[in-house]
Amino acid sequence: MKAFGRVLTMFGILLLASFRADAHDASMPHHEWFNRQEMNPAAQHRLGVPWKSCCDNGDVFKTRFRVADDHSDQWQYLKDGQWKVIPPDIIKSEDTPDHLPVLFINRRTGDELCFFLPKGGL
């Protein structure tokens, strides 16, 4: 059973690594779009970071998204089995190349950096 658990863990790490590399791989579709995205000034100020890029210090976090249960404008994402609130100061209304939601998270701290609203629905 331990060997099976190790295989599953390794598969999960490889899967996560493949998701994280997509935006940074120049051969991947929409690479340029990912690299051009910048943080909102309010989020940059709140986080106290000197950079503007969503991509240079962050990675796209592949997960599920939803609108809050009370149907307010609050967006949430699933991380480690829990729904977390997307800070309003990172929300961007620009469309994404695939018309799907995109969330950038700082790869060191786990802070949310940029979130692009889905244009195609959830």
PDB file of C-alpha atoms in Angstrom:
ATOM      1  CA  MET A   1       0.000   0.000   0.000  1.00  0.00           C
ATOM      2  CA  LYS A   2       2.899   2.364   0.726  1.00  0.00           C
ATOM      3  CA  ALA A   3       4.263   1.857  -2.804  1.00  0.00           C
ATOM      4  CA  PHE A   4       0.844   2.707  -4.264  1.00  0.00           C
ATOM      5  CA  GLY A   5       0.738   5.861  -2.132  1.00  0.00           C
ATOM      6  CA  ARG A   6       4.182   6.876  -3.354  1.00  0.00           C
ATOM      7  CA  VAL A   7       3.114   6.367  -6.975  1.00  0.00           C
ATOM      8  CA  LEU A   8       0.026   8.532  -6.420  1.00  0.00           C
ATOM      9  CA  THR A   9       2.104  11.216  -4.708  1.00  0.00           C
ATOM     10  CA  MET A  10       4.645  11.195  -7.526  1.00  0.00           C
ATOM     11  CA  PHE A  11       1.865  11.372 -10.120  1.00  0.00           C
ATOM     12  CA  GLY A  12       0.369  14.357  -8.279  1.00  0.00           C
ATOM     13  CA  ILE A  13       3.725  16.147  -8.194  1.00  0.00           C
ATOM     14  CA  LEU A  14       4.326  15.498 -11.890  1.00  0.00           C
ATOM     15  CA  LEU A  15       0.824  16.670 -12.727  1.00  0.00           C
ATOM     16  CA  LEU A  16       1.304  19.838 -10.678  1.00  0.00           C
ATOM     17  CA  ALA A  17       4.689  20.460 -12.309  1.00  0.00           C
ATOM     18  CA  SER A  18       3.155  20.133 -15.759  1.00  0.00           C
ATOM     19  CA  PHE A  19       0.453  22.690 -14.891  1.00  0.00           C
ATOM     20  CA  ARG A  20       2.952  25.129 -13.425  1.00  0.00           C
ATOM     21  CA  ALA A  21       5.248  24.976 -16.465  1.00  0.00           C
ATOM     22  CA  ASP A  22       2.578  25.756 -19.081  1.00  0.00           C
ATOM     23  CA  ALA A  23       2.587  29.538 -18.826  1.00  0.00           C
ATOM     24  CA  HIS A  24       6.386  29.738 -18.698  1.00  0.00           C
ATOM     25  CA  ASP A  25       7.038  27.390 -21.630  1.00  0.00           C
ATOM     26  CA  ALA A  26       7.578  29.473 -24.792  1.00  0.00           C
ATOM     27  CA  SER A  27       6.212  26.631 -26.943  1.00  0.00           C
ATOM     28  CA  MET A  28       2.862  26.595 -25.134  1.00  0.00           C
ATOM     29  CA  PRO A  29      -0.174  28.374 -26.604  1.00  0.00           C
ATOM     30  CA  HIS A  30      -0.791  31.897 -25.327  1.00  0.00           C
ATOM     31  CA  HIS A  31       2.648  32.111 -23.686  1.00  0.00           C
ATOM     32  CA  GLU A  32       2.896  35.788 -24.614  1.00  0.00           C
ATOM     33  CA  TRP A  33      -0.480  36.595 -23.059  1.00  0.00           C
ATOM     34  CA  PHE A  34       0.544  35.073 -19.709  1.00  0.00           C
ATOM     35  CA  ASN A  35       3.836  36.969 -19.671  1.00  0.00           C
ATOM     36  CA  ARG A  36       2.154  40.329 -20.384  1.00  0.00           C
ATOM     37  CA  GLN A  37      -0.236  40.254 -17.414  1.00  0.00           C
ATOM     38  CA  GLU A  38       0.356  42.712 -14.584  1.00  0.00           C
ATOM     39  CA  MET A  39      -0.986  42.996 -11.060  1.00  0.00           C
ATOM     40  CA  ASN A  40      -3.497  45.673 -10.144  1.00  0.00           C
ATOM     41  CA  PRO A  41      -1.739  48.556  -8.314  1.00  0.00           C
ATOM     42  CA  ALA A  42      -3.934  48.055  -5.216  1.00  0.00           C
ATOM     43  CA  ALA A  43      -2.883  44.399  -4.917  1.00  0.00           C
ATOM     44  CA  GLN A  44       0.757  45.282  -5.503  1.00  0.00           C
ATOM     45  CA  HIS A  45       0.552  47.867  -2.708  1.00  0.00           C
ATOM     46  CA  ARG A  46      -1.322  45.547  -0.289  1.00  0.00           C
ATOM     47  CA  LEU A  47       1.205  42.756  -0.813  1.00  0.00           C
ATOM     48  CA  GLY A  48       4.140  45.166  -0.615  1.00  0.00           C
ATOM     49  CA  VAL A  49       5.902  43.750  -3.658  1.00  0.00           C
ATOM     50  CA  PRO A  50       8.123  45.710  -6.052  1.00  0.00           C
ATOM     51  CA  TRP A  51       7.223  43.733  -9.189  1.00  0.00           C
ATOM     52  CA  LYS A  52       4.148  44.141 -11.401  1.00  0.00           C
ATOM     53  CA  SER A  53       4.099  40.903 -13.363  1.00  0.00           C
ATOM     54  CA  CYS A  54       1.580  38.193 -12.491  1.00  0.00           C
ATOM     55  CA  CYS A  55       3.751  35.584 -14.185  1.00  0.00           C
ATOM     56  CA  ASP A  56       7.347  36.364 -13.200  1.00  0.00           C
ATOM     57  CA  ASN A  57       6.829  35.575  -9.503  1.00  0.00           C
ATOM     58  CA  GLY A  58       3.661  33.545  -9.841  1.00  0.00           C
ATOM     59  CA  ASP A  59       2.235  30.532 -11.562  1.00  0.00           C
ATOM     60  CA  VAL A  60      -1.195  29.747 -12.909  1.00  0.00           C
ATOM     61  CA  PHE A  61      -3.074  27.754 -10.293  1.00  0.00           C
ATOM     62  CA  LYS A  62      -5.330  25.147 -11.913  1.00  0.00           C
ATOM     63  CA  THR A  63      -8.393  24.551  -9.760  1.00  0.00           C
ATOM     64  CA  ARG A  64     -12.155  24.980  -9.545  1.00  0.00           C
ATOM     65  CA  PHE A  65     -13.862  28.352  -9.114  1.00  0.00           C
ATOM     66  CA  ARG A  66     -17.269  29.431  -7.901  1.00  0.00           C
ATOM     67  CA  VAL A  67     -19.286  32.482  -6.935  1.00  0.00           C
ATOM     68  CA  ALA A  68     -20.040  32.794  -3.207  1.00  0.00           C
ATOM     69  CA  ASP A  69     -23.065  30.935  -1.852  1.00  0.00           C
ATOM     70  CA  ASP A  70     -24.907  34.227  -1.295  1.00  0.00           C
ATOM     71  CA  HIS A  71     -24.513  34.973  -5.047  1.00  0.00           C
ATOM     72  CA  SER A  72     -22.608  38.164  -4.296  1.00  0.00           C
ATOM     73  CA  ASP A  73     -19.735  39.299  -6.462  1.00  0.00           C
ATOM     74  CA  GLN A  74     -17.336  37.317  -4.269  1.00  0.00           C
ATOM     75  CA  TRP A  75     -15.301  34.729  -6.156  1.00  0.00           C
ATOM     76  CA  GLN A  76     -13.774  31.649  -4.534  1.00  0.00           C
ATOM     77  CA  TYR A  77     -11.303  28.952  -5.545  1.00  0.00           C
ATOM     78  CA  LEU A  78     -10.610  25.474  -4.214  1.00  0.00           C
ATOM     79  CA  LYS A  79      -7.216  24.970  -2.561  1.00  0.00           C
ATOM     80  CA  ASP A  80      -6.261  22.034  -0.361  1.00  0.00           C
ATOM     81  CA  GLY A  81      -9.900  20.939  -0.094  1.00  0.00           C
ATOM     82  CA  GLN A  82     -11.137  24.347   1.136  1.00  0.00           C
ATOM     83  CA  TRP A  83     -12.834  27.202  -0.673  1.00  0.00           C
ATOM     84  CA  LYS A  84     -10.769  30.389  -0.389  1.00  0.00           C
ATOM     85  CA  VAL A  85     -11.942  33.917  -1.179  1.00  0.00           C
ATOM     86  CA  ILE A  86     -10.273  35.629  -4.110  1.00  0.00           C
ATOM     87  CA  PRO A  87      -9.202  39.098  -2.915  1.00  0.00           C
ATOM     88  CA  PRO A  88     -11.215  41.735  -4.802  1.00  0.00           C
ATOM     89  CA  ASP A  89      -8.102  43.814  -5.523  1.00  0.00           C
ATOM     90  CA  ILE A  90      -6.630  41.096  -7.781  1.00  0.00           C
ATOM     91  CA  ILE A  91      -9.719  40.691  -9.986  1.00  0.00           C
ATOM     92  CA  LYS A  92      -9.272  41.790 -13.582  1.00  0.00           C
ATOM     93  CA  SER A  93     -12.109  42.065 -16.083  1.00  0.00           C
ATOM     94  CA  GLU A  94      -9.991  41.488 -19.198  1.00  0.00           C
ATOM     95  CA  ASP A  95     -10.727  38.345 -21.161  1.00  0.00           C
ATOM     96  CA  THR A  96      -8.349  35.394 -21.314  1.00  0.00           C
ATOM     97  CA  PRO A  97      -7.308  33.638 -24.543  1.00  0.00           C
ATOM     98  CA  ASP A  98      -9.557  30.647 -23.776  1.00  0.00           C
ATOM     99  CA  HIS A  99     -12.351  32.708 -22.121  1.00  0.00           C
ATOM    100  CA  LEU A 100     -11.807  30.715 -18.902  1.00  0.00           C
ATOM    101  CA  PRO A 101     -10.906  31.915 -15.393  1.00  0.00           C
ATOM    102  CA  VAL A 102      -7.184  32.250 -14.675  1.00  0.00           C
ATOM    103  CA  LEU A 103      -5.651  32.622 -11.211  1.00  0.00           C
ATOM    104  CA  PHE A 104      -1.976  33.447 -10.617  1.00  0.00           C
ATOM    105  CA  ILE A 105      -0.532  32.568  -7.192  1.00  0.00           C
ATOM    106  CA  ASN A 106       2.892  33.550  -5.855  1.00  0.00           C
ATOM    107  CA  ARG A 107       4.980  30.411  -6.037  1.00  0.00           C
ATOM    108  CA  ARG A 108       6.821  31.162  -2.773  1.00  0.00           C
ATOM    109  CA  THR A 109       4.211  32.682  -0.479  1.00  0.00           C
ATOM    110  CA  GLY A 110       0.941  31.308  -1.872  1.00  0.00           C
ATOM    111  CA  ASP A 111      -0.507  34.836  -2.131  1.00  0.00           C
ATOM    112  CA  GLU A 112      -3.063  35.372  -4.854  1.00  0.00           C
ATOM    113  CA  LEU A 113      -1.687  37.813  -7.449  1.00  0.00           C
ATOM    114  CA  CYS A 114      -4.122  38.112 -10.373  1.00  0.00           C
ATOM    115  CA  PHE A 115      -7.525  36.643 -11.214  1.00  0.00           C
ATOM    116  CA  PHE A 116      -9.173  36.966 -14.616  1.00  0.00           C
ATOM    117  CA  LEU A 117     -12.954  36.549 -14.645  1.00  0.00           C
ATOM    118  CA  PRO A 118     -14.360  33.835 -16.910  1.00  0.00           C
ATOM    119  CA  LYS A 119     -16.114  35.117 -20.014  1.00  0.00           C
ATOM    120  CA  GLY A 120     -17.404  31.708 -21.023  1.00  0.00           C
ATOM    121  CA  GLY A 121     -19.126  30.890 -17.732  1.00  0.00           C
ATOM    122  CA  LEU A 122     -18.175  28.235 -15.223  1.00  0.00           C
TER     123      LEU A 122
END
